[in-house]
XYZ file of C-alpha atoms in Angstrom:
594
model
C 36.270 30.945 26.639
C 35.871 34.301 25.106
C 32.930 36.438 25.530
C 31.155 38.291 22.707
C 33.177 41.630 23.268
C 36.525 39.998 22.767
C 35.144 38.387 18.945
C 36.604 40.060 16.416
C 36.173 38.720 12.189
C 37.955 39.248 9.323
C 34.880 41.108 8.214
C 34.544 42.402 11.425
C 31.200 43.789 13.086
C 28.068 45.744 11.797
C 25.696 47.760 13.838
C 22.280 48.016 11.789
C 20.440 50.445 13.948
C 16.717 49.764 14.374
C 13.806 51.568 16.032
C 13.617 50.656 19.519
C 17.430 51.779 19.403
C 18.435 48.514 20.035
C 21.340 47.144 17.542
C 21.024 44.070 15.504
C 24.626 42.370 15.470
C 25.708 40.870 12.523
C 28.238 38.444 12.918
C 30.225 37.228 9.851
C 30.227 33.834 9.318
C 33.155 31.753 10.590
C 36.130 30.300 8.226
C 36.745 27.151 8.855
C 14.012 14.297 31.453
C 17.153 14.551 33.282
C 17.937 15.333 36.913
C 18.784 18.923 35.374
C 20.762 19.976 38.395
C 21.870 18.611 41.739
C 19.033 19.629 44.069
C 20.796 22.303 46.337
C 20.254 25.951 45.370
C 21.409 27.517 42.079
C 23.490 30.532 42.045
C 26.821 31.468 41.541
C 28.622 32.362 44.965
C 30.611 29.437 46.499
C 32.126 28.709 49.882
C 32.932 26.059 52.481
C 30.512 28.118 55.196
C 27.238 27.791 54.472
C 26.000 30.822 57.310
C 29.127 32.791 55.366
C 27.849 32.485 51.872
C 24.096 33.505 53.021
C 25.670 36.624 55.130
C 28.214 37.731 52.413
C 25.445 37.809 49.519
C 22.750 39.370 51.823
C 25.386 42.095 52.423
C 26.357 42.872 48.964
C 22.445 42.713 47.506
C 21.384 45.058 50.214
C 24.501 47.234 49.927
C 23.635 46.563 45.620
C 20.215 48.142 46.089
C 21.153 50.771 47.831
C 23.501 52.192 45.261
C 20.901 51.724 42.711
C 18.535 53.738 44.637
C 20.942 57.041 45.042
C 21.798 56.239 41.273
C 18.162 56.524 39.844
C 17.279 59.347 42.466
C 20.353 61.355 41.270
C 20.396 60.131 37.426
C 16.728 58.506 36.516
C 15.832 55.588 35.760
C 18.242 53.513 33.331
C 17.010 51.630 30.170
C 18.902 47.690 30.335
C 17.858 46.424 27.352
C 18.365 42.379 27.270
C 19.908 40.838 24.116
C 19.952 37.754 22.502
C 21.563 35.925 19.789
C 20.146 33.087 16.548
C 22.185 31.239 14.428
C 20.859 29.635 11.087
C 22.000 28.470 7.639
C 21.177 31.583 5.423
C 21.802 35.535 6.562
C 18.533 36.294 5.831
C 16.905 33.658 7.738
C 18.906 34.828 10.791
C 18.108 38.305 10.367
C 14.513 37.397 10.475
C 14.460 35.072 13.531
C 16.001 38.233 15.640
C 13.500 40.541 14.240
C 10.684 38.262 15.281
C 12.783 38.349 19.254
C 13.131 42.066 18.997
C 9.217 42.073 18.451
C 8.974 40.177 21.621
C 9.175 36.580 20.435
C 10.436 33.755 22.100
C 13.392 31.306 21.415
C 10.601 28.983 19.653
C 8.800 32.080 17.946
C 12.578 32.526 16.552
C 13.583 29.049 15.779
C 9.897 28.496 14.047
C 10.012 31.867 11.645
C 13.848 31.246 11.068
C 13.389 27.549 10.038
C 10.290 28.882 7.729
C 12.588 31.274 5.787
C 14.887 28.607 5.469
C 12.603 26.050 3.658
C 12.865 29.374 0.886
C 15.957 29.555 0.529
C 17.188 25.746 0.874
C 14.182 24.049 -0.508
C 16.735 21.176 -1.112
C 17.537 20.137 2.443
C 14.231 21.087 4.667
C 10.102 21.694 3.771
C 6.740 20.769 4.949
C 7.654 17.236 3.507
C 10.340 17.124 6.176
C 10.441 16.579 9.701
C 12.802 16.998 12.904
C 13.139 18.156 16.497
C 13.482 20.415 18.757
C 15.025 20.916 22.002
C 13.547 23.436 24.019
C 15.312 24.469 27.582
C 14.120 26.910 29.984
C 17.512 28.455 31.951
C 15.452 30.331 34.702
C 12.873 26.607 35.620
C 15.956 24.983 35.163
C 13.482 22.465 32.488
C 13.928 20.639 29.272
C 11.512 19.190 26.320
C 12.343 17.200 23.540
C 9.434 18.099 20.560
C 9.808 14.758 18.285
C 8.463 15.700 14.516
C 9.917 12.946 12.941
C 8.622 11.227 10.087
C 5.999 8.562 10.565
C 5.787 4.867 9.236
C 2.992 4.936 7.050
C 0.446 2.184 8.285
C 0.476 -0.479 5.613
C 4.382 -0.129 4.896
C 5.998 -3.207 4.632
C 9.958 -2.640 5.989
C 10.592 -6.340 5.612
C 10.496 -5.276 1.874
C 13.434 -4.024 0.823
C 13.714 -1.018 -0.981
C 15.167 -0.670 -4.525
C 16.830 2.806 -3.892
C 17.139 5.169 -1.215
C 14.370 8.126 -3.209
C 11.590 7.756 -4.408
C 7.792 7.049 -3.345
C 8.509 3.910 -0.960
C 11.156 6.101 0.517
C 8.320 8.872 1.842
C 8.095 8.858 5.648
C 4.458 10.912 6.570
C 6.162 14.494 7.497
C 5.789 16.100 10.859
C 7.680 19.585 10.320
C 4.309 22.040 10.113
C 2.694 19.885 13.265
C 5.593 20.307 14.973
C 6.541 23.949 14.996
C 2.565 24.461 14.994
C 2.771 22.094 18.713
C 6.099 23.976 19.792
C 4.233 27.350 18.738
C 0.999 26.767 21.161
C 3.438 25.858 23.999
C 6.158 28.089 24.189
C 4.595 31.067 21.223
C 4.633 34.740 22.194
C 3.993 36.179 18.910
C 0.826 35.282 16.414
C 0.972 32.205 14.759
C 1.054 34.076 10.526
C 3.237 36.573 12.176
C 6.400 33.694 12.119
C 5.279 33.277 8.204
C 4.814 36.777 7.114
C 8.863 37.552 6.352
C 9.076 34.080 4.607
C 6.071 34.853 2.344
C 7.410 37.838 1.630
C 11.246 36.351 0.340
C 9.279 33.597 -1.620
C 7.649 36.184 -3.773
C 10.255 38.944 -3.577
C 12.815 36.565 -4.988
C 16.451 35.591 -3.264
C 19.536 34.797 -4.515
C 20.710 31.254 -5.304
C 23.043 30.192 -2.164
C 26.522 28.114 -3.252
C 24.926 25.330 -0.875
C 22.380 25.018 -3.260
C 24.107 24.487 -6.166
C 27.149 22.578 -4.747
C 23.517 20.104 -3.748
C 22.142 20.492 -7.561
C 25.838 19.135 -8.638
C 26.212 16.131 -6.637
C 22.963 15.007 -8.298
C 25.236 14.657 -11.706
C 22.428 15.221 -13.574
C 23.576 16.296 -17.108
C 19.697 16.701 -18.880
C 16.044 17.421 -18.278
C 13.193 17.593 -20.091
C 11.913 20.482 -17.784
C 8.469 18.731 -17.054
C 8.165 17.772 -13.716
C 7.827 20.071 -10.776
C 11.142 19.119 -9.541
C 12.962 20.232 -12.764
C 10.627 22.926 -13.295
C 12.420 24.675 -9.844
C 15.903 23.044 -10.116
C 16.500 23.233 -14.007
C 14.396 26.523 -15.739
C 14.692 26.003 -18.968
C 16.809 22.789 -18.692
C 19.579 24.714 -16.859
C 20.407 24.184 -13.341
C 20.925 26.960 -10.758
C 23.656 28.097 -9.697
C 24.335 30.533 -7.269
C 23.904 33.998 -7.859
C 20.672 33.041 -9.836
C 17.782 34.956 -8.970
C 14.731 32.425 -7.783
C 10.919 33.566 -7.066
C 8.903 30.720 -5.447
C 5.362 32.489 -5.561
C 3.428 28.618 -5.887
C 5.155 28.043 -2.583
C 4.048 31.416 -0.846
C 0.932 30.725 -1.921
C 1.272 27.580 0.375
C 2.840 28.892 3.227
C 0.132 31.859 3.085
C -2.654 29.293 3.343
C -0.659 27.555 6.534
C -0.285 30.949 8.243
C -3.762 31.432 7.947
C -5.403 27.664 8.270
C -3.150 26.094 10.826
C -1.250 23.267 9.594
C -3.827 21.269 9.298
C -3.861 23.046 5.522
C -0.792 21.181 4.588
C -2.376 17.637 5.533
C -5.955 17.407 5.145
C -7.417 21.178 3.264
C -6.522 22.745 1.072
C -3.477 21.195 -0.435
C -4.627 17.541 0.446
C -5.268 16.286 -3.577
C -2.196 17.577 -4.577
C 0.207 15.884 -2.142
C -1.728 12.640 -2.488
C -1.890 12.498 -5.938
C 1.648 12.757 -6.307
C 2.355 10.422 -3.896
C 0.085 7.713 -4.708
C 1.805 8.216 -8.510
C 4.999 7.548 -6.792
C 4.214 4.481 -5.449
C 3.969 5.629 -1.669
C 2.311 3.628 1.454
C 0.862 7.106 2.393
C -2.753 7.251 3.135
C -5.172 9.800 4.197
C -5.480 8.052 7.411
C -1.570 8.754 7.842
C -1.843 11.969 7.552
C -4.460 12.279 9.842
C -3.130 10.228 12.501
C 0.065 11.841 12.796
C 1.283 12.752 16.410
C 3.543 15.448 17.642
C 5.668 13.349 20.463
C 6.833 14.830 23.613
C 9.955 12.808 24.743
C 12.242 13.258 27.869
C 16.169 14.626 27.143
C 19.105 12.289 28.290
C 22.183 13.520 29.420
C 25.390 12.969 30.916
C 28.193 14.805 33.150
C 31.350 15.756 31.084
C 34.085 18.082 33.164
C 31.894 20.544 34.649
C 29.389 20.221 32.242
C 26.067 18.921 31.950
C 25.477 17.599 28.347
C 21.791 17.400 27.276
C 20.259 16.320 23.547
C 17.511 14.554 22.655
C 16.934 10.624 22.835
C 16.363 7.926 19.797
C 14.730 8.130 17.400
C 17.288 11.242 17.108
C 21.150 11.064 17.475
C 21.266 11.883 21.215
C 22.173 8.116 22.332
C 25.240 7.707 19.835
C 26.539 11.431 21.303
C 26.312 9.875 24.584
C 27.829 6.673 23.946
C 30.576 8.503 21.647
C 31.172 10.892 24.442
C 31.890 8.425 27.188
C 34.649 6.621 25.332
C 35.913 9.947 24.498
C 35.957 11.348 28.389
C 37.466 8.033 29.593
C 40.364 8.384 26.814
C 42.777 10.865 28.751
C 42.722 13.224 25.583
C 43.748 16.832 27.119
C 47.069 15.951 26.179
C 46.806 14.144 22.962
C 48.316 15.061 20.064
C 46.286 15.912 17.266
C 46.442 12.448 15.187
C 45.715 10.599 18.438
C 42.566 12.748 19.128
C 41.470 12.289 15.728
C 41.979 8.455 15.601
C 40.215 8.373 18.877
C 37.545 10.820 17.004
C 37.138 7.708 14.096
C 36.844 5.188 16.679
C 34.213 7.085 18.964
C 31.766 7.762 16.426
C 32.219 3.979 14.511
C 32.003 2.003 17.799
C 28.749 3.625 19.156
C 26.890 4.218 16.202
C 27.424 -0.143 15.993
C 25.440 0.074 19.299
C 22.729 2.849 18.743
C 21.485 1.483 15.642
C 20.405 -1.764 17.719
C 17.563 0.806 18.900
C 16.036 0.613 15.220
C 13.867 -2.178 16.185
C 12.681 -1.002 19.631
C 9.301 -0.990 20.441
C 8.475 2.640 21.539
C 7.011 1.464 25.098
C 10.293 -0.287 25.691
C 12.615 2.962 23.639
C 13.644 4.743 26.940
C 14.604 1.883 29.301
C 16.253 0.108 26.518
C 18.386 2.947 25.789
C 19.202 4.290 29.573
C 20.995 0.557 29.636
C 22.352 0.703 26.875
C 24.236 3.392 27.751
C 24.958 2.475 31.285
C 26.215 -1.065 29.696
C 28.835 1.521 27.659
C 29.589 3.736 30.770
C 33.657 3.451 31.515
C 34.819 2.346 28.375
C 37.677 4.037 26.340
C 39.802 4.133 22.973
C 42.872 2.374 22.582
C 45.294 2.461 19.635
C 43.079 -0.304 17.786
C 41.342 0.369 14.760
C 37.814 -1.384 14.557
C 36.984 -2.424 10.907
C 33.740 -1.232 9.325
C 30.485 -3.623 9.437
C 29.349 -3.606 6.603
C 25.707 -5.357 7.812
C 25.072 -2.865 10.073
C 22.158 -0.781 8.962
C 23.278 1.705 7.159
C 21.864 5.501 7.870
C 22.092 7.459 4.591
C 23.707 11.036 4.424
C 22.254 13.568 6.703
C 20.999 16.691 5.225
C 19.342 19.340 7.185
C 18.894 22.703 8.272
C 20.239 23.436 11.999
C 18.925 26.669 14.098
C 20.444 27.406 17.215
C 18.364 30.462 19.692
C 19.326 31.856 23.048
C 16.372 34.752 23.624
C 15.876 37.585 26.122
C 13.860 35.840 28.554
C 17.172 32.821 28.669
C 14.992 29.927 26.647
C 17.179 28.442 24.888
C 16.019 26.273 21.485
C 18.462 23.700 19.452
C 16.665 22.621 16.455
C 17.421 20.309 13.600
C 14.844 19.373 10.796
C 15.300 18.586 7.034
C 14.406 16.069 4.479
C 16.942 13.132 5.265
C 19.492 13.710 2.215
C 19.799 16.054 -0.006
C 16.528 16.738 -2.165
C 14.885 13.846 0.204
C 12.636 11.396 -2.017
C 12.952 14.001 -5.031
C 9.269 13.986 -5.164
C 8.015 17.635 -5.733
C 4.555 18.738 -5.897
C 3.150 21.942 -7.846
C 3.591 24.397 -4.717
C 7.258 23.680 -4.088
C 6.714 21.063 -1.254
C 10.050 18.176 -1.771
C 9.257 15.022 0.258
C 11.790 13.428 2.752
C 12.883 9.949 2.304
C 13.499 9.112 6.294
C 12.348 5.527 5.775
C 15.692 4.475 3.918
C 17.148 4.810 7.096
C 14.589 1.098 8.291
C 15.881 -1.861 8.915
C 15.029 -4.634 6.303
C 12.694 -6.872 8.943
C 9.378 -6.460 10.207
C 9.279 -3.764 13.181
C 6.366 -4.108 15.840
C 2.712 -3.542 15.542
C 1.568 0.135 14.344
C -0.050 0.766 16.684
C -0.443 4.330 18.044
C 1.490 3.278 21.502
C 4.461 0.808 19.714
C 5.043 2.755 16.432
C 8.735 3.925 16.198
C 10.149 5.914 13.824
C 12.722 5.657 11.804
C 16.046 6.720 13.344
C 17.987 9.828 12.869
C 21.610 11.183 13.373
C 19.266 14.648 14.103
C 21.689 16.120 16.920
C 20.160 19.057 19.335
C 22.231 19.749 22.012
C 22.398 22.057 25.466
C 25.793 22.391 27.247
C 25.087 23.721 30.771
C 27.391 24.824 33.350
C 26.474 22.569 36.460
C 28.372 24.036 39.164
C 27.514 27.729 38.548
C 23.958 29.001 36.835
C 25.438 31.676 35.031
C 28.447 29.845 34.012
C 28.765 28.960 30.212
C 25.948 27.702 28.590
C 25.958 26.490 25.080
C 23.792 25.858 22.346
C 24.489 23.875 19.334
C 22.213 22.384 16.764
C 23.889 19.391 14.467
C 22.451 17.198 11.370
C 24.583 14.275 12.556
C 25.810 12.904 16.101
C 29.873 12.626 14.323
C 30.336 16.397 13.949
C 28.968 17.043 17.162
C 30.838 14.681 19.109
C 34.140 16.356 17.461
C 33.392 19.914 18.062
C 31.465 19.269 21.873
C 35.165 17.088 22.651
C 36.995 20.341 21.397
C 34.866 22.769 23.781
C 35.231 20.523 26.639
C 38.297 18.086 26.773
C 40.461 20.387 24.786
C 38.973 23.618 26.583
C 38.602 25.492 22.732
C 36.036 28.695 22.586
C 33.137 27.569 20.898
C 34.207 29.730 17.378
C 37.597 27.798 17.161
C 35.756 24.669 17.982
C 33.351 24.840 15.167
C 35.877 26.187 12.903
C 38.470 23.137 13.520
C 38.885 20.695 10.496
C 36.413 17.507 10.632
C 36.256 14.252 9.934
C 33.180 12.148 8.464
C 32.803 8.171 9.310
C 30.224 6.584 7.475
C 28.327 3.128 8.664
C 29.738 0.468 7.321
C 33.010 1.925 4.946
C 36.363 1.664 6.152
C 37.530 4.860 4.347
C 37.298 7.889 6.496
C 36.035 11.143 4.363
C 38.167 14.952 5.032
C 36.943 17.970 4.356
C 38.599 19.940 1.655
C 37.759 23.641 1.050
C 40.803 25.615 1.742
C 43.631 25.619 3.436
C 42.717 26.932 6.747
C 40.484 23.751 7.160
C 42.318 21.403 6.355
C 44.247 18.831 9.160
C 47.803 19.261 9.605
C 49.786 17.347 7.222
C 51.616 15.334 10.336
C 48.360 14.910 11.970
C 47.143 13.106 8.492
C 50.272 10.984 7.978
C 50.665 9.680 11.474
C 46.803 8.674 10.480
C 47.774 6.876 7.364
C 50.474 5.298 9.231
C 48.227 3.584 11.857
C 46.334 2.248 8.635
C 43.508 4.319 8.420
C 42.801 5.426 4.896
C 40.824 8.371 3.315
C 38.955 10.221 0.659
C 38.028 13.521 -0.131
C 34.297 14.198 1.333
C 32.773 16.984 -1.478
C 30.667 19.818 -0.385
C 28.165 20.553 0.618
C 29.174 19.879 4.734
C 27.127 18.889 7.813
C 27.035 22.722 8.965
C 26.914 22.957 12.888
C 25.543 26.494 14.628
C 25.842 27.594 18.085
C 25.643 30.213 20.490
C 27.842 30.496 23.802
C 26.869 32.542 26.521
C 28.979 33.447 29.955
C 26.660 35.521 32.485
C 25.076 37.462 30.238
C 28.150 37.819 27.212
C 26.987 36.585 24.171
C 29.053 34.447 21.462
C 26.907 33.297 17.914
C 28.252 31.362 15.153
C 27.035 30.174 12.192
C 29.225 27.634 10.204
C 30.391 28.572 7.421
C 30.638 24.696 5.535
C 26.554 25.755 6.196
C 27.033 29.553 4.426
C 24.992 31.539 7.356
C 25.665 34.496 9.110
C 24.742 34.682 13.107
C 22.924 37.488 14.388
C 22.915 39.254 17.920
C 20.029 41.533 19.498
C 22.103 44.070 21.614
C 21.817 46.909 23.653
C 22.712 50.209 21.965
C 26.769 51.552 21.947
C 27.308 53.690 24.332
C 28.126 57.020 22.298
């Protein structure tokens, strides 16, 4: 793997001096409850002789101080100033999350004001109607916490009735986003709450330019006229035209809001201030949604799973989120003797990884949440050992089917080495399409429940409907301050692909995210290829020898699952932003040495 001093762009790098004299690092964006370790001692020296090891580190930390006294006696003291790194979806919304670290924040502080600027600027895939998760991992306690904010089954919902489309009111699962990052804040928070909102409130009445996600979103809609009356064609379509990028956009109805949750809590977004609105429009919509839902709703704290890959300890978060199908996908993959492979076999084995354990981690849609852990621990232990062969499993067309992932991804490694994967949005694109006055888009996460009657909703045996939500830590387990890695994905198939690339194939995390992917929807036989330019595209033999084992494809249209990371080797820093996701990493640094 590289380290952040051998990374060099097309664009290359800028140094944007700021007061401290630290350097903010811009990166250009990139074409194409676990045992955490084996008990014994962390650290990074290694030998047969136990006495040795102790006696050969005592020696050179003793001898190490010792020098560093005569240095700072002869030349002062030095100023080491610690770095980190944030990846996100929009430039902007990574330049704030590493202004809020350089202010002292934490990897939550920065994943929470990062994924409030980006509910700005991509109103279309995450908002205070959306929900998510987090995955929160302290490197120095060697601990891990999985924040659940995922939507909610309303209480009188009725999932044994089908619904007639995938938007809509029915469609509205009760949102958790503002609880969440308000429950992550009071835990893990270093800065003032309104402090994380000020820079977003700021951008939604300043004004930003229209991204190309946005519109390559507002096309797929193929909506060819509005009247320009409701909210939602009020912000998409002004004046019966719809943005495109470039456009300049003010949101001041939605600073407004986000100014009232910075001060309030977010307890403004479900019950104050802004209470009528959202239940107006709701009830109007037809949605199960009652006060009572809103009130009731409950931040979850949930346990990671894991697994051992190589030298690498894998960690993500379990169901209702995508962490079980990783898992699952994972195993077949490490059992498949793929270091060699060429690249049409590790793509076929790709298709069949991701179809054959998403057929087993949707099972989990029906779980009673008492039951949700043990349930999936043997599920995957029933799965450990197995591999890909040649065969090609047909689609199943009755399995349920979980719609098109859309959602903002933030990725954090901070100067105190907490470490934050987060993925929240509104399920697809635009969510239920229900928009209130102040900007606020609802999600439609209950499309993704099964048509049959799920267990009592009760606050202990409520589940929620699944995700393919993807956080995920890589962790070096033989050596602490070996590579660590941090990536944050909207759907367990893109994740598999580029964590299989890092590890089996032994890629640096840049080339890994920038290799070509495939998509492999539930239930559809066709597999879906990227196709925006040339660089990203699969080899031409790889593709054939595809068609030739009888796999068949279409073109998958833009906008792409985007997937951000950060890699970090002792204390070398790597961030990447995706650029199917149009972001731009940023690094805190120290100064250049002049």
């Amino acid at each position: 793997m590289g380290t952040s001093s051998e990374v060099k762009t097309a664009l290359g790098t800028r140094h944007l001096p700021s007061k401290s004299g630290d350097y903010l690092t811009e990166e250009t964006a990139i074409h194409p409850s676990y045992p955490l370790y084996a008990t014994r001692k962390r650290h990074c020296c290694h030998g047969s002789d136990g006495f040795t090891v102790i006696s050969v580190c005592f020696f050179v930390l003793t001898s190490a101080i010792t020098f560093a006294l005569i240095i700072q006696i002869h030349y002062g003291s030095p100023e080491v100033t610690p770095h980190g790194a944030v990846a996100t979806d929009g430039e902007k919304c990574s330049h704030i999350g590493i202004k809020i670290m350089q202010e002292g924040g934490s990897a939550v502080d920065v994943a929470i004001a990062s994924l409030l600027c980006m509910t700005v600027i991509h109103p279309h895939v995450i908002g205070p109607g959306g929900s998510g998760v987090m995955l929160v991992h302290d490197h120095k306690s060697n601990q891990s916490v999985v924040i659940d904010f995922m939507s909610d089954i309303p209480s009188s919902h009725k999932s044994e009735v089908p619904l007639q489309q995938d938007t809509g009111g029915r469609s509205i699962g009760v949102p958790g986003l503002l609880r969440g990052l308000e429950y992550a804040h009071s835990k893990y928070g270093k800065v003032p709450w309104s402090s994380l909102f000020t820079p977003s409130i700021e951008l939604a009445r300043e004004g930003f330019n229209v991204s190309a996600h946005l519109e390559q979103s507002l096309k797929r809609l193929n909506v060819t006229q509005v009247d320009g009356i409701t909210p939602f064609e009020k912000t998409f379509f002004p004046r019966g035209l719809m943005l495109k990028e470039g456009d300049f956009l003010k949101r001041e109805n939605y600073a407004d809001l986000l100014e009232t949750i910075s001060i309030n809590g977010a307890e403004s977004f479900y019950a104050l201030d802004f209470g009528v609105e959202e239940l107006k429009a709701l009830r109007a919509a037809g949605s199960d949604i009652h006060v009572r839902d809103f009130e009731n709703y409950k931040v979850r704290e949930r346990s990671c799973i894991h697994m051992t890959m190589e030298d690498y300890t894998v960690i993500t978060a379990p169901a209702p989120f995508g962490g079980p199908q990783l898992l699952l996908a994972l195993e077949m993959l490490r059992n498949s003797n793929l270091t060699q492979a060429s690249p049409a076999l590790l793509y076929h084995s790709f298709i069949e990884a991701i179809r054959r354990s998403y057929r087993s981690f949707v099972e989990l849609a029906v779980v009673e949440e008492p039951s949700l852990e043990n349930v999936t621990q043997q599920l995957l232990k029933s799965n450990f050992n197995t591999s890909i062969d040649s065969t090609i499993t047909p689609a199943d067309p009755t399995v349920l089917a979980i719609s098109d992932q859309a959602a903002t991804t933030v990725s954090v490694i901070d100067t105190f080495d907490q470490y934050v994967a987060a993925v929240a949005g509104l399920g697809s694109f635009f969510g239920s399409r229900l928009m209130t006055e102040h900007g606020i888009l609802f999600n439609n996460h209950l499309s993704n429940l099964p048509n049959s009657p799920l267990p009592e909703k009760d606050e202990f045996s409520r589940v929620r409907p699944l995700s393919l939500y993807t956080p995920v830590i890589l962790t070096d387990y033989k050596q602490v301050c070996g590579e660590r890695v941090v990536l944050s994905s909207p759907e367990v198939g893109a994740a598999a692909q580029i964590i299989s690339q890092l590890i089996i194939r032994q890629k640096n995390l840049i080339d890994a995210i920038a290799q070509p992917r495939l998509t492999v929807k539930p239930g559809v036989d066709e597999v879906y290829r990227e196709d925006f330019g040339e660089g990203a595209k699969m080899p031409a033999d790889a593709t054939n020898s595809l068609k030739a084992m009888n796999h068949s494809f279409e073109v998958l249209h833009q906008p792409y699952a985007s997937v951000n990371g950060i890699s970090k080797i002792k204390d070398n820093l790597v961030s990447m932003s995706d650029i199917r996701g149009g972001g731009v990493a940023h690094r805190l640094e120290s100064s250049p040495k002049t």
